[in-house]
Amino acid sequence: MCEEIKKQLITLLFFSFSVTNHEKIYNHIKEILILRHMALRKKYESI
């Protein structure tokens, strides 16, 4: 994974722990990861 993305995820995770509605943020991160994963799969399948 790209270093930039890793840094963003780590920042988001730390941020989510300090926020009371961390479950919403966690779900948001999960959605982003799922979408990214699906996009990558499409890319590999189209080759």
XYZ file of N, CA and C in Angstrom:
141
model
N 0.835 -1.192 0.000
C 0.000 0.000 0.000
C 0.879 1.256 0.000
N 0.369 2.289 -0.620
C 1.100 3.551 -0.720
C 1.326 4.150 0.674
N 2.506 4.716 0.884
C 2.844 5.302 2.194
C 1.857 6.402 2.578
N 1.480 7.214 1.597
C 0.540 8.318 1.827
C -0.769 7.791 2.405
N -1.280 6.723 1.802
C -2.541 6.128 2.250
C -2.380 5.586 3.664
N -1.260 4.931 3.923
C -1.001 4.374 5.263
C -1.027 5.475 6.314
N -0.355 6.588 6.022
C -0.319 7.712 6.967
C -1.726 8.233 7.221
N -2.513 8.356 6.160
C -3.884 8.849 6.301
C -4.705 7.916 7.172
N -4.573 6.611 6.955
C -5.322 5.633 7.739
C -4.920 5.686 9.204
N -3.629 5.770 9.472
C -3.150 5.841 10.856
C -3.694 7.101 11.524
N -3.649 8.218 10.804
C -4.183 9.474 11.337
C -5.667 9.328 11.635
N -6.396 8.732 10.693
C -7.829 8.520 10.891
C -8.100 7.634 12.099
N -7.313 6.582 12.248
C -7.502 5.667 13.378
C -7.265 6.382 14.707
N -6.179 7.133 14.806
C -5.905 7.876 16.041
C -7.021 8.876 16.307
N -7.464 9.549 15.250
C -8.539 10.530 15.369
C -9.816 9.857 15.854
N -10.097 8.682 15.300
C -11.333 7.973 15.642
C -11.365 7.567 17.111
N -10.202 7.250 17.678
C -10.166 6.850 19.087
C -10.432 8.041 20.004
N -10.087 9.234 19.549
C -10.266 10.422 20.386
C -11.661 11.038 20.228
N -12.444 10.498 19.320
C -13.785 11.032 19.069
C -14.816 10.077 19.659
N -15.904 10.637 20.161
C -16.905 9.797 20.826
C -17.664 8.930 19.832
N -17.926 9.441 18.651
C -18.672 8.648 17.660
C -17.705 7.893 16.756
N -16.758 7.199 17.394
C -15.707 6.508 16.640
C -16.272 5.381 15.784
N -17.436 4.868 16.134
C -18.019 3.787 15.344
C -18.362 4.267 13.933
N -18.864 5.490 13.830
C -19.180 6.071 12.515
C -17.922 6.171 11.665
N -16.853 6.664 12.277
C -15.592 6.829 11.551
C -15.037 5.469 11.156
N -15.152 4.503 12.068
C -14.676 3.148 11.776
C -15.409 2.575 10.563
N -16.734 2.765 10.540
C -17.521 2.284 9.401
C -17.109 3.003 8.124
N -16.814 4.285 8.238
C -16.387 5.079 7.087
C -15.065 4.539 6.536
N -14.123 4.239 7.430
C -12.831 3.674 7.011
C -13.055 2.327 6.333
N -13.936 1.511 6.921
C -14.232 0.198 6.342
C -14.779 0.355 4.929
N -15.704 1.304 4.745
C -16.278 1.550 3.418
C -15.191 1.935 2.427
N -14.304 2.837 2.836
C -13.216 3.287 1.957
C -12.345 2.098 1.559
N -11.996 1.262 2.543
C -11.139 0.109 2.261
C -11.832 -0.864 1.319
N -13.132 -1.098 1.538
C -13.883 -2.024 0.680
C -13.939 -1.472 -0.743
N -14.231 -0.176 -0.877
C -14.306 0.443 -2.206
C -12.956 0.367 -2.909
N -11.886 0.657 -2.166
C -10.537 0.612 -2.733
C -10.213 -0.809 -3.186
N -10.575 -1.779 -2.351
C -10.319 -3.188 -2.658
C -11.063 -3.598 -3.928
N -12.323 -3.181 -4.044
C -13.122 -3.520 -5.223
C -12.539 -2.869 -6.470
N -12.086 -1.631 -6.339
C -11.493 -0.925 -7.474
C -10.222 -1.635 -7.933
N -9.416 -2.081 -6.969
C -8.184 -2.801 -7.309
C -8.508 -4.118 -7.998
N -9.524 -4.818 -7.499
C -9.907 -6.093 -8.111
C -10.362 -5.882 -9.546
N -11.145 -4.839 -9.775
C -11.607 -4.528 -11.134
C -10.415 -4.277 -12.041
N -9.447 -3.532 -11.515
C -8.258 -3.195 -12.299
C -7.528 -4.472 -12.718
N -7.368 -5.407 -11.768
C -6.648 -6.646 -12.072
C -7.454 -7.547 -12.999
N -8.788 -7.547 -12.834
C -9.624 -8.405 -13.670
C -9.653 -7.917 -15.115
N -9.539 -6.600 -15.300
C -9.628 -6.041 -16.651
C -8.349 -6.266 -17.452
N -7.252 -6.585 -16.765
C -5.970 -6.805 -17.473
C -6.019 -8.138 -18.221
